[in-house]
Tab-separated table of C-alpha atoms and ligand atoms in Angstrom:
chain	number	residue	atom	x	y	z
A	300	MET	CA	23.954	0.271	14.400
A	301	GLY	CA	22.972	-1.853	11.511
A	302	LYS	CA	23.607	-5.359	12.110
A	303	ASP	CA	21.287	-6.040	14.878
A	304	ARG	CA	18.915	-3.406	13.795
A	305	TYR	CA	16.164	-6.047	12.360
A	306	ARG	CA	16.747	-8.924	15.794
A	307	ARG	CA	13.504	-8.650	16.808
A	308	GLN	CA	11.971	-9.196	13.572
A	309	THR	CA	14.249	-11.882	12.464
A	310	LEU	CA	13.654	-13.886	15.342
A	311	VAL	CA	9.996	-13.915	14.189
A	312	LYS	CA	9.119	-18.046	12.993
A	313	GLY	CA	8.269	-18.087	9.305
A	314	PHE	CA	10.608	-14.790	9.138
A	315	GLY	CA	13.951	-15.161	10.275
A	316	GLN	CA	17.043	-14.241	8.479
A	317	THR	CA	15.980	-15.478	5.583
A	318	GLY	CA	12.886	-13.474	5.189
A	319	GLN	CA	14.922	-10.311	6.607
A	320	LYS	CA	17.303	-10.994	3.280
A	321	ILE	CA	14.479	-11.018	1.285
A	322	LEU	CA	13.048	-8.053	1.960
A	323	ASN	CA	16.234	-6.041	1.996
A	324	SER	CA	16.144	-7.218	-2.051
A	325	LYS	CA	12.627	-5.912	-2.758
A	326	HIS	CA	11.609	-2.599	-4.652
A	327	ALA	CA	8.297	-1.618	-3.348
A	328	LEU	CA	6.458	1.529	-5.261
A	329	LEU	CA	4.007	3.186	-3.179
A	330	ILE	CA	0.774	5.200	-5.211
A	331	GLY	CA	-0.492	7.651	-2.930
A	332	GLY	CA	1.195	8.971	0.388
A	333	GLY	CA	-1.747	10.113	1.919
A	334	GLY	CA	-3.743	8.767	5.478
A	335	LEU	CA	-3.381	5.249	4.827
A	336	GLY	CA	0.118	5.899	2.294
A	337	SER	CA	2.315	7.368	4.822
A	338	ASN	CA	1.200	4.745	7.420
A	339	SER	CA	2.435	1.730	5.113
A	340	ALA	CA	5.584	3.403	4.286
A	341	ASN	CA	6.655	4.336	7.494
A	342	ILE	CA	6.033	0.583	8.466
A	343	LEU	CA	7.778	-0.913	5.390
A	344	ILE	CA	10.578	1.364	5.534
A	345	ARG	CA	11.372	0.417	9.403
A	346	MET	CA	10.837	-3.184	8.605
A	347	GLY	CA	14.186	-3.232	6.289
A	348	ILE	CA	11.931	-2.952	2.077
A	349	GLY	CA	15.261	-2.579	-0.018
A	350	SER	CA	13.827	0.703	-1.867
A	351	ILE	CA	11.089	2.248	-2.187
A	352	ASP	CA	9.138	4.695	-4.291
A	353	ILE	CA	6.273	7.030	-3.206
A	354	ILE	CA	4.535	8.623	-5.810
A	355	ASP	CA	1.906	11.887	-5.017
A	356	PHE	CA	1.783	15.188	-6.501
A	357	ASP	CA	-1.011	16.719	-3.525
A	358	THR	CA	0.188	18.746	-1.014
A	359	ILE	CA	-0.220	18.197	3.237
A	360	ASP	CA	-3.342	20.051	4.298
A	361	GLU	CA	-4.494	20.385	7.626
A	362	THR	CA	-7.338	17.890	7.560
A	363	ASN	CA	-4.969	15.260	6.622
A	364	LEU	CA	-3.367	15.065	10.333
A	365	HIS	CA	-5.594	13.412	12.017
A	366	ARG	CA	-5.109	9.765	10.351
A	367	THR	CA	-0.881	9.731	9.804
A	368	THR	CA	1.596	8.851	11.862
A	369	VAL	CA	3.928	10.494	10.066
A	370	PHE	CA	3.404	14.245	8.680
A	371	SER	CA	2.747	17.579	11.009
A	372	GLU	CA	1.555	20.964	11.422
A	373	LYS	CA	5.137	22.315	9.817
A	374	ASP	CA	4.774	19.881	6.976
A	375	ILE	CA	1.252	21.518	5.739
A	376	GLY	CA	1.685	22.740	2.283
A	377	LYS	CA	4.476	20.925	1.542
A	378	ASN	CA	4.239	17.556	-1.116
A	379	LYS	CA	3.507	14.797	0.589
A	380	ALA	CA	6.001	12.437	-1.379
A	381	LEU	CA	8.923	14.721	-0.916
A	382	VAL	CA	7.989	15.052	3.137
A	383	LEU	CA	8.103	11.115	3.124
A	384	LYS	CA	11.268	10.536	1.693
A	385	GLU	CA	12.559	13.883	3.906
A	386	LYS	CA	11.034	11.894	7.233
A	387	LEU	CA	11.507	8.580	6.631
A	388	GLN	CA	14.711	8.147	4.775
A	389	SER	CA	16.392	9.306	8.544
A	390	VAL	CA	14.370	6.441	10.204
A	391	ASN	CA	16.615	3.813	7.860
A	392	THR	CA	19.485	4.974	6.188
A	393	LYS	CA	19.448	1.751	4.584
A	394	VAL	CA	16.180	2.157	2.332
A	395	ARG	CA	16.636	3.539	-0.768
A	396	VAL	CA	13.581	5.970	-0.980
A	397	LYS	CA	12.348	7.958	-4.057
A	398	ALA	CA	9.901	10.698	-3.668
A	399	ILE	CA	8.087	11.294	-7.113
A	400	ASN	CA	6.002	14.860	-7.147
A	401	LYS	CA	4.074	13.536	-10.170
A	402	LYS	CA	-0.076	12.644	-10.712
A	403	VAL	CA	-0.221	8.796	-12.182
A	404	THR	CA	-1.801	8.721	-15.549
A	405	SER	CA	-2.490	5.881	-17.904
A	406	ASN	CA	0.514	8.013	-19.620
A	407	ASN	CA	3.045	7.482	-17.162
A	408	ILE	CA	2.082	4.611	-15.035
A	409	ASP	CA	4.266	2.097	-17.046
A	410	SER	CA	7.537	4.005	-16.335
A	411	PHE	CA	7.512	3.848	-13.016
A	412	LEU	CA	6.679	-0.044	-12.891
A	413	ALA	CA	10.167	-1.008	-14.106
A	414	ASN	CA	11.811	-3.674	-11.340
A	415	THR	CA	8.818	-3.187	-9.321
A	416	ASP	CA	8.190	-6.263	-6.696
A	417	VAL	CA	5.225	-5.155	-5.708
A	418	ILE	CA	2.436	-2.438	-5.893
A	419	LEU	CA	1.152	-0.789	-2.778
A	420	ASP	CA	-2.467	1.161	-3.477
A	421	GLY	CA	-2.474	4.376	-1.469
A	422	THR	CA	-4.803	6.066	-3.916
A	423	ASP	CA	-8.612	7.251	-2.577
A	424	ASN	CA	-10.453	6.406	-5.678
A	425	ILE	CA	-11.468	3.456	-8.137
A	426	PRO	CA	-10.804	4.693	-11.011
A	427	LEU	CA	-6.955	4.900	-10.483
A	428	ARG	CA	-6.983	1.466	-8.852
A	429	LEU	CA	-8.827	0.004	-12.081
A	430	LEU	CA	-5.620	1.443	-13.939
A	431	ILE	CA	-3.119	0.334	-11.628
A	432	ASN	CA	-4.770	-3.229	-11.690
A	433	GLU	CA	-4.923	-3.291	-15.568
A	434	ARG	CA	-0.950	-2.529	-15.457
A	435	ALA	CA	-0.273	-4.751	-12.484
A	436	ILE	CA	-1.731	-7.477	-14.400
A	437	THR	CA	-0.131	-6.701	-17.874
A	438	TYR	CA	2.942	-6.626	-16.441
A	439	LYS	CA	2.831	-9.165	-13.616
A	440	VAL	CA	3.530	-7.542	-10.917
A	441	PRO	CA	1.597	-8.331	-7.726
A	442	TRP	CA	-0.478	-5.518	-5.812
A	443	VAL	CA	-1.821	-4.400	-2.473
A	444	TYR	CA	-5.217	-2.701	-2.327
A	445	ALA	CA	-6.311	-0.623	0.670
A	446	GLY	CA	-9.315	1.363	1.327
A	447	VAL	CA	-10.861	2.955	4.223
A	448	ASN	CA	-14.817	4.662	4.284
A	449	GLY	CA	-15.743	5.792	7.507
A	450	THR	CA	-15.059	2.888	9.811
A	451	ILE	CA	-14.184	0.289	7.396
A	452	GLY	CA	-10.961	-0.633	5.986
A	453	MET	CA	-10.505	-3.167	3.239
A	454	VAL	CA	-7.382	-4.640	2.054
A	455	MET	CA	-6.512	-7.296	-0.951
A	456	ALA	CA	-3.680	-8.935	-2.060
A	457	ILE	CA	-3.701	-9.640	-6.275
A	458	LEU	CA	-1.694	-12.061	-7.919
A	459	PRO	CA	-1.889	-11.462	-11.488
A	460	LYS	CA	-3.587	-14.156	-13.234
A	461	LYS	CA	-3.699	-16.123	-9.750
A	462	THR	CA	-5.974	-14.716	-7.682
A	463	ALA	CA	-9.080	-12.554	-8.354
A	464	CYS	CA	-8.347	-8.859	-9.823
A	465	PHE	CA	-9.446	-5.480	-8.624
A	466	HIS	CA	-12.062	-5.546	-11.353
A	467	CYS	CA	-13.552	-8.774	-10.575
A	468	ILE	CA	-13.836	-7.615	-6.693
A	469	THR	CA	-15.188	-4.087	-7.853
A	470	PRO	CA	-18.895	-4.599	-7.582
A	471	ASN	CA	-17.900	-5.529	-4.166
A	472	ILE	CA	-16.411	-1.999	-3.156
A	473	PRO	CA	-18.620	0.639	-1.189
A	474	LEU	CA	-18.939	3.792	-3.359
A	475	SER	CA	-18.678	7.039	-1.384
A	476	LYS	CA	-21.686	9.479	-2.335
A	477	SER	CA	-19.562	12.707	-1.472
A	478	GLN	CA	-16.351	14.071	-2.569
A	479	GLU	CA	-15.080	13.825	1.021
A	480	ILE	CA	-14.515	10.233	2.071
A	481	PRO	CA	-15.094	10.008	5.633
A	482	VAL	CA	-12.514	8.832	7.806
A	483	LEU	CA	-11.804	7.217	11.195
A	484	GLY	CA	-8.590	8.529	12.014
A	485	SER	CA	-7.580	5.307	13.720
A	486	LEU	CA	-8.267	3.238	10.993
A	487	PRO	CA	-5.636	4.127	8.346
A	488	ALA	CA	-2.509	3.164	10.543
A	489	ALA	CA	-4.697	-0.255	10.954
A	490	ILE	CA	-5.324	-0.860	7.274
A	491	ALA	CA	-1.615	-0.014	6.521
A	492	ALA	CA	-0.616	-2.622	8.832
A	493	PHE	CA	-2.749	-5.225	6.953
A	494	GLN	CA	-1.599	-4.395	3.923
A	495	CYS	CA	2.027	-4.358	4.907
A	496	ASN	CA	1.345	-7.827	6.308
A	497	GLU	CA	0.239	-8.967	2.613
A	498	VAL	CA	3.075	-6.770	1.267
A	499	ILE	CA	5.585	-8.775	3.236
A	500	LYS	CA	3.703	-12.448	2.501
A	501	ILE	CA	3.775	-11.411	-1.127
A	502	LEU	CA	7.623	-10.625	-1.166
A	503	LEU	CA	8.079	-14.057	1.397
A	504	GLY	CA	5.696	-16.414	-1.470
A	505	LYS	CA	3.023	-16.966	1.108
A	506	LYS	CA	-0.793	-17.513	0.104
A	507	PRO	CA	-2.272	-14.197	-0.169
A	508	ALA	CA	-5.529	-13.734	2.641
A	509	GLY	CA	-8.179	-12.805	0.273
A	510	LEU	CA	-10.377	-10.044	0.957
A	511	ILE	CA	-9.880	-8.356	4.521
A	512	ILE	CA	-12.823	-6.452	5.728
A	513	TYR	CA	-12.051	-4.729	9.364
A	514	ASN	CA	-15.064	-2.715	11.059
A	515	ALA	CA	-13.799	-0.370	13.727
A	516	TRP	CA	-16.842	0.046	15.576
A	517	THR	CA	-17.678	-3.656	16.071
A	518	GLN	CA	-13.914	-4.745	16.272
A	519	CYS	CA	-14.820	-7.411	13.598
A	520	PHE	CA	-13.153	-9.137	10.539
A	521	ASP	CA	-14.581	-10.983	7.722
A	522	THR	CA	-12.019	-12.563	4.717
A	523	LEU	CA	-13.242	-13.404	2.253
A	524	ASP	CA	-12.082	-15.891	-0.399
A	525	ILE	CA	-12.974	-14.176	-3.600
A	526	LYS	CA	-13.056	-16.215	-6.584
A	527	ARG	CA	-11.727	-15.183	-9.780
A	528	ASN	CA	-14.314	-14.173	-12.219
A	529	PRO	CA	-14.116	-16.323	-15.229
A	530	CYS	CA	-15.503	-13.546	-17.678
A	531	CYS	CA	-13.482	-10.592	-16.083
A	532	PRO	CA	-11.948	-8.751	-19.156
A	533	ILE	CA	-9.106	-7.895	-17.164
A	534	CYS	CA	-7.638	-11.158	-15.910
A	535	ARG	CA	-9.505	-14.448	-17.977
B	15	ZN	ZN1	-10.719	-10.116	-13.028
């Protein structure tokens, strides 16, 4: 085991041994290890990211289980980040997986960003995404927004000062009226895969796709080329 583990992946044109080497040398930060985040961590660790820090202060609830491929009933009541480390580290012992059982706030977010090559959004609320966006742009760290609501999922890779930022697109993000966001169980795995595709592309220096919108009912995609808002207070 080890030498040929990524053989089928390195056969991919445009990825190859070079892409694998780059991926193996990169550090990702995942903020939020729930439905979306757990699926994204699962994918990136299997694909061979160099290291990943997973931050989540929340515990696993029975109502989380319908939309993740990682957690099981035995994990109910345990911290999401710690369970992800425990389960996914054994999938790929070459990846350095760190679990951080903390709530991300404006006071501590900077301490998590050191040496981060890309941030993955596994959160479920707009204020925290706006905070990630602001700090990511300040520190010039690319990040990939991902969100799910009902049967609709959205993903957008944000390159500081190069693409539109989350603040530029916030008026286009539907806000949930209820505290509990409805989610079709199959959707987060799909959106996590799209998010990871954008993460890999960023790390390999490829151009982001724009704002990807997927509807699970109609099986339709839209990819919108969002222009930077010249008046955006965050990325102008
Ligand atoms: Zn902006």
